[in-house]
Amino acid sequence: GAGVSQSPSNKVTEKGKDVELRCDPISGHTALYWYRQSLGQGLEFLIYFQGNSAPDKSGLPSDRFSAERTGGSVSTLTIQRTQQEDSAVYLCASSLQSPSYEQYFGPGTRLTVT
Amino acid sequence: AQKVTQAQTEISVVEKEDVTLDCVYETRDTTYYLFWYKQPPSGELVFLIRRNSFDEQNEISGRYSWNFQKSTSSFNFTITASQVVDSAVYFCALSEVSSNTGKLIFGQGTTLQVKP
């Protein structure tokens, strides 16, 4: 079946602009995660959604970052007033159920802030 | 605090050699899960294995094997008879049940280069 998809695959934006990154999880997966991968910080957790429960936003680095998940499926990660340190690959993952099931990752969105 | 350490930053081997990637973790949970993921040059993280904290049985899948030892908090990964296609970055990760989220705590990754 189809895996996790993300769009765009690459995004170049100017400092100060807002960006939206999209994630389409595997059908039937109730848990959805966003991670960020950067050279300096490695792979770090950002936010978690499970069904209709309140999301766990504990990994968001600042209030410029927000995310939503509509209808329990597609998720959008928004970064406002982008900064150069936001440059990274943003990865989305989904799983059947947390915490015991493995997560399947999308190809990521490479964000470059100039 | 929870932590995953992959002490080997880079490993280079010649094809057909065996190679072991080390992973040491720290957690206060008694129930947790350990994972290995592969990230080839294409960039997408590929799931390899999941282990729960109550199952210390070693696992073998083809040329891959995993050794889980709670006594030393280690979950090492061995590739037997390595191939060029094994070249990738390998990540070990921890998920604690107490997090209620399943969020993964990743090690820094080990870059494996297999030369022909």
Tab-separated table of C-alpha atoms in Angstrom:
chain	number	residue	atom	x	y	z
A	1	GLY	CA	0.000	0.000	0.000
A	2	ALA	CA	0.931	3.654	-0.104
A	3	GLY	CA	3.462	4.901	2.402
A	4	VAL	CA	3.686	8.218	4.180
A	5	SER	CA	3.829	11.099	1.735
A	6	GLN	CA	5.098	14.607	2.322
A	7	SER	CA	5.019	17.781	0.307
A	8	PRO	CA	6.830	19.711	-0.865
A	9	SER	CA	10.005	17.660	-1.073
A	10	ASN	CA	12.078	20.832	-1.072
A	11	LYS	CA	11.262	24.328	0.072
A	12	VAL	CA	13.458	27.390	-0.115
A	13	THR	CA	12.154	30.443	1.654
A	14	GLU	CA	13.377	33.819	2.745
A	15	LYS	CA	13.983	34.576	6.378
A	16	GLY	CA	10.842	35.951	7.980
A	17	LYS	CA	8.385	34.194	5.674
A	18	ASP	CA	5.874	31.589	6.822
A	19	VAL	CA	5.943	28.023	5.469
A	20	GLU	CA	3.549	25.088	5.541
A	21	LEU	CA	4.648	21.502	5.286
A	22	ARG	CA	2.183	18.734	4.601
A	23	CYS	CA	2.065	15.107	5.663
A	24	ASP	CA	-0.285	12.372	4.470
A	25	PRO	CA	0.018	9.331	6.767
A	26	ILE	CA	-0.571	5.699	5.947
A	27	SER	CA	-4.275	4.973	5.798
A	28	GLY	CA	-5.536	3.553	9.073
A	29	HIS	CA	-2.636	4.816	11.136
A	30	THR	CA	-3.975	6.748	14.097
A	31	ALA	CA	-0.686	8.077	15.409
A	32	LEU	CA	1.230	10.787	13.545
A	33	TYR	CA	4.577	12.335	14.428
A	34	TRP	CA	6.726	15.172	13.191
A	35	TYR	CA	10.498	15.076	13.622
A	36	ARG	CA	13.274	17.346	12.509
A	37	GLN	CA	16.670	16.232	11.264
A	38	SER	CA	19.525	18.701	11.238
A	39	LEU	CA	23.276	18.355	11.254
A	40	GLY	CA	23.739	19.902	14.631
A	41	GLN	CA	20.796	18.374	16.499
A	42	GLY	CA	20.328	15.004	14.851
A	43	LEU	CA	16.807	13.603	14.795
A	44	GLU	CA	14.488	15.294	17.253
A	45	PHE	CA	10.817	14.868	18.063
A	46	LEU	CA	8.545	17.841	17.456
A	47	ILE	CA	4.877	16.901	17.915
A	48	TYR	CA	2.576	13.901	18.201
A	49	PHE	CA	-1.068	13.363	17.277
A	50	GLN	CA	-3.191	10.402	18.316
A	51	GLY	CA	-6.735	10.206	17.046
A	52	ASN	CA	-8.845	13.037	18.429
A	53	SER	CA	-6.747	13.498	21.564
A	54	ALA	CA	-4.926	16.723	22.317
A	55	PRO	CA	-1.518	16.681	20.626
A	56	ASP	CA	1.741	16.434	22.517
A	57	LYS	CA	3.586	19.605	21.522
A	58	SER	CA	6.448	19.160	23.956
A	59	GLY	CA	9.099	18.996	21.244
A	60	LEU	CA	8.226	22.193	19.399
A	61	PRO	CA	11.283	24.471	19.664
A	62	SER	CA	9.391	27.782	19.794
A	63	ASP	CA	5.940	29.289	19.481
A	64	ARG	CA	6.674	29.979	15.825
A	65	PHE	CA	6.013	26.309	15.219
A	66	SER	CA	2.512	24.883	15.142
A	67	ALA	CA	0.797	21.876	13.651
A	68	GLU	CA	-2.664	20.573	13.089
A	69	ARG	CA	-4.199	17.355	11.964
A	70	THR	CA	-7.505	17.543	10.182
A	71	GLY	CA	-10.016	14.714	10.250
A	72	GLY	CA	-7.525	12.444	11.913
A	73	SER	CA	-5.546	12.150	8.706
A	74	VAL	CA	-3.522	14.834	6.921
A	75	SER	CA	-1.286	17.023	9.039
A	76	THR	CA	0.242	20.427	8.390
A	77	LEU	CA	3.297	21.791	10.165
A	78	THR	CA	3.516	25.574	10.029
A	79	ILE	CA	6.583	27.616	10.774
A	80	GLN	CA	6.009	31.338	11.106
A	81	ARG	CA	8.644	34.006	10.589
A	82	THR	CA	11.238	31.461	9.557
A	83	GLN	CA	14.797	31.791	10.783
A	84	GLN	CA	17.981	30.348	9.334
A	85	GLU	CA	18.226	27.889	12.209
A	86	ASP	CA	14.941	26.370	11.024
A	87	SER	CA	16.766	24.951	7.995
A	88	ALA	CA	16.513	21.180	8.303
A	89	VAL	CA	14.736	18.142	6.954
A	90	TYR	CA	11.275	17.788	8.452
A	91	LEU	CA	10.133	14.189	8.690
A	92	CYS	CA	6.658	12.885	9.240
A	93	ALA	CA	5.923	9.392	10.545
A	94	SER	CA	2.815	7.403	11.290
A	95	SER	CA	2.042	4.234	13.185
A	96	LEU	CA	-0.887	2.026	14.024
A	97	GLN	CA	-0.834	2.860	17.695
A	98	SER	CA	1.565	4.344	20.138
A	99	PRO	CA	3.832	3.525	21.821
A	100	SER	CA	4.407	-0.050	20.858
A	101	TYR	CA	4.176	-0.039	17.102
A	102	GLU	CA	6.899	0.896	14.704
A	103	GLN	CA	6.737	4.218	12.957
A	104	TYR	CA	6.922	4.532	9.201
A	105	PHE	CA	8.577	7.626	7.870
A	106	GLY	CA	7.921	9.771	4.851
A	107	PRO	CA	10.639	11.057	2.535
A	108	GLY	CA	10.824	14.389	4.337
A	109	THR	CA	10.722	18.036	3.339
A	110	ARG	CA	14.068	19.771	3.058
A	111	LEU	CA	13.604	23.353	4.223
A	112	THR	CA	16.219	25.959	3.439
A	113	VAL	CA	15.854	29.418	4.900
A	114	THR	CA	17.965	32.028	3.126
B	1	ALA	CA	16.942	11.012	31.686
B	2	GLN	CA	16.391	9.014	28.541
B	3	LYS	CA	19.234	8.856	26.100
B	4	VAL	CA	20.564	6.767	23.251
B	5	THR	CA	24.265	6.665	22.470
B	6	GLN	CA	25.824	5.384	19.289
B	7	ALA	CA	29.491	5.845	19.967
B	8	GLN	CA	30.642	4.942	16.476
B	9	THR	CA	30.209	7.943	14.221
B	10	GLU	CA	31.555	6.304	11.089
B	11	ILE	CA	32.580	2.780	10.180
B	12	SER	CA	34.219	1.693	6.966
B	13	VAL	CA	34.488	-1.951	5.957
B	14	VAL	CA	35.234	-3.925	2.855
B	15	GLU	CA	32.480	-5.973	1.285
B	16	LYS	CA	31.885	-9.371	2.898
B	17	GLU	CA	33.258	-8.280	6.245
B	18	ASP	CA	31.023	-8.563	9.294
B	19	VAL	CA	30.290	-5.342	11.137
B	20	THR	CA	28.630	-4.540	14.465
B	21	LEU	CA	26.960	-1.246	15.230
B	22	ASP	CA	26.762	-0.421	18.912
B	23	CYS	CA	23.831	1.135	20.730
B	24	VAL	CA	23.624	1.930	24.427
B	25	TYR	CA	20.503	3.421	25.989
B	26	GLU	CA	19.435	4.993	29.252
B	27	THR	CA	15.924	4.924	30.652
B	28	ARG	CA	14.177	4.719	33.997
B	29	ASP	CA	11.207	2.940	32.486
B	30	THR	CA	10.820	-0.786	32.959
B	31	THR	CA	8.709	-1.019	29.813
B	32	TYR	CA	10.183	0.414	26.668
B	33	TYR	CA	10.839	-0.358	23.040
B	34	LEU	CA	14.042	-0.284	21.043
B	35	PHE	CA	14.298	0.215	17.323
B	36	TRP	CA	16.803	0.275	14.518
B	37	TYR	CA	16.260	2.348	11.389
B	38	LYS	CA	18.320	2.579	8.207
B	39	GLN	CA	18.693	5.823	6.270
B	40	PRO	CA	20.183	5.160	2.822
B	41	PRO	CA	21.550	7.979	0.669
B	42	SER	CA	18.040	8.530	-0.708
B	43	GLY	CA	17.167	9.887	2.731
B	44	GLU	CA	14.064	7.968	3.763
B	45	LEU	CA	14.207	6.247	7.154
B	46	VAL	CA	13.497	2.536	6.828
B	47	PHE	CA	12.292	0.505	9.797
B	48	LEU	CA	14.418	-2.568	10.541
B	49	ILE	CA	13.393	-3.974	13.908
B	50	ARG	CA	11.428	-3.328	17.102
B	51	ARG	CA	12.186	-4.973	20.423
B	52	ASN	CA	10.304	-4.674	23.702
B	53	SER	CA	12.096	-4.560	27.012
B	54	PHE	CA	10.784	-7.930	28.122
B	55	ASP	CA	12.102	-9.835	25.158
B	56	GLU	CA	15.833	-10.348	25.335
B	57	GLN	CA	15.900	-13.056	22.741
B	58	ASN	CA	18.339	-12.324	19.968
B	59	GLU	CA	16.878	-11.977	16.514
B	60	ILE	CA	18.211	-12.873	13.124
B	61	SER	CA	16.814	-11.768	9.805
B	62	GLY	CA	18.891	-12.846	6.860
B	63	ARG	CA	22.273	-11.162	7.171
B	64	TYR	CA	21.057	-8.959	10.015
B	65	SER	CA	21.097	-9.885	13.674
B	66	TRP	CA	20.417	-8.019	16.865
B	67	ASN	CA	21.741	-8.608	20.363
B	68	PHE	CA	19.701	-7.102	23.196
B	69	GLN	CA	21.267	-7.163	26.669
B	70	LYS	CA	19.390	-5.423	29.455
B	71	SER	CA	22.262	-5.966	31.868
B	72	THR	CA	24.437	-3.629	29.833
B	73	SER	CA	21.594	-1.534	28.357
B	74	SER	CA	22.752	-2.363	24.887
B	75	PHE	CA	21.020	-3.233	21.650
B	76	ASN	CA	23.703	-3.965	19.090
B	77	PHE	CA	23.201	-4.642	15.410
B	78	THR	CA	25.400	-6.937	13.347
B	79	ILE	CA	25.513	-7.204	9.585
B	80	THR	CA	27.100	-10.408	8.371
B	81	ALA	CA	28.888	-10.501	5.019
B	82	SER	CA	28.278	-6.819	4.380
B	83	GLN	CA	27.351	-5.578	0.919
B	84	VAL	CA	27.724	-2.227	-0.789
B	85	VAL	CA	23.941	-1.763	-0.542
B	86	ASP	CA	24.281	-1.780	3.234
B	87	SER	CA	26.000	1.603	3.038
B	88	ALA	CA	23.764	3.991	4.962
B	89	VAL	CA	23.308	5.806	8.229
B	90	TYR	CA	21.880	3.557	10.919
B	91	PHE	CA	19.916	4.910	13.841
B	92	CYS	CA	19.086	3.243	17.111
B	93	ALA	CA	16.020	4.631	18.916
B	94	LEU	CA	14.182	4.291	22.217
B	95	SER	CA	10.487	4.691	22.977
B	96	GLU	CA	9.323	4.827	26.573
B	97	VAL	CA	5.833	3.698	27.509
B	98	SER	CA	5.687	6.388	30.179
B	99	SER	CA	5.784	9.045	27.463
B	100	ASN	CA	2.292	7.938	26.401
B	101	THR	CA	3.224	9.061	22.923
B	102	GLY	CA	5.647	6.550	21.528
B	103	LYS	CA	7.949	9.366	20.502
B	104	LEU	CA	11.335	8.096	19.424
B	105	ILE	CA	14.548	9.209	21.053
B	106	PHE	CA	17.264	8.698	18.498
B	107	GLY	CA	20.951	8.142	18.784
B	108	GLN	CA	23.241	10.291	16.680
B	109	GLY	CA	23.532	7.608	14.037
B	110	THR	CA	26.393	5.554	12.664
B	111	THR	CA	27.448	6.036	9.067
B	112	LEU	CA	28.419	2.718	7.538
B	113	GLN	CA	30.431	2.673	4.358
B	114	VAL	CA	30.889	-0.672	2.653
B	115	LYS	CA	33.566	-0.586	-0.014
B	116	PRO	CA	33.617	-3.050	-2.893
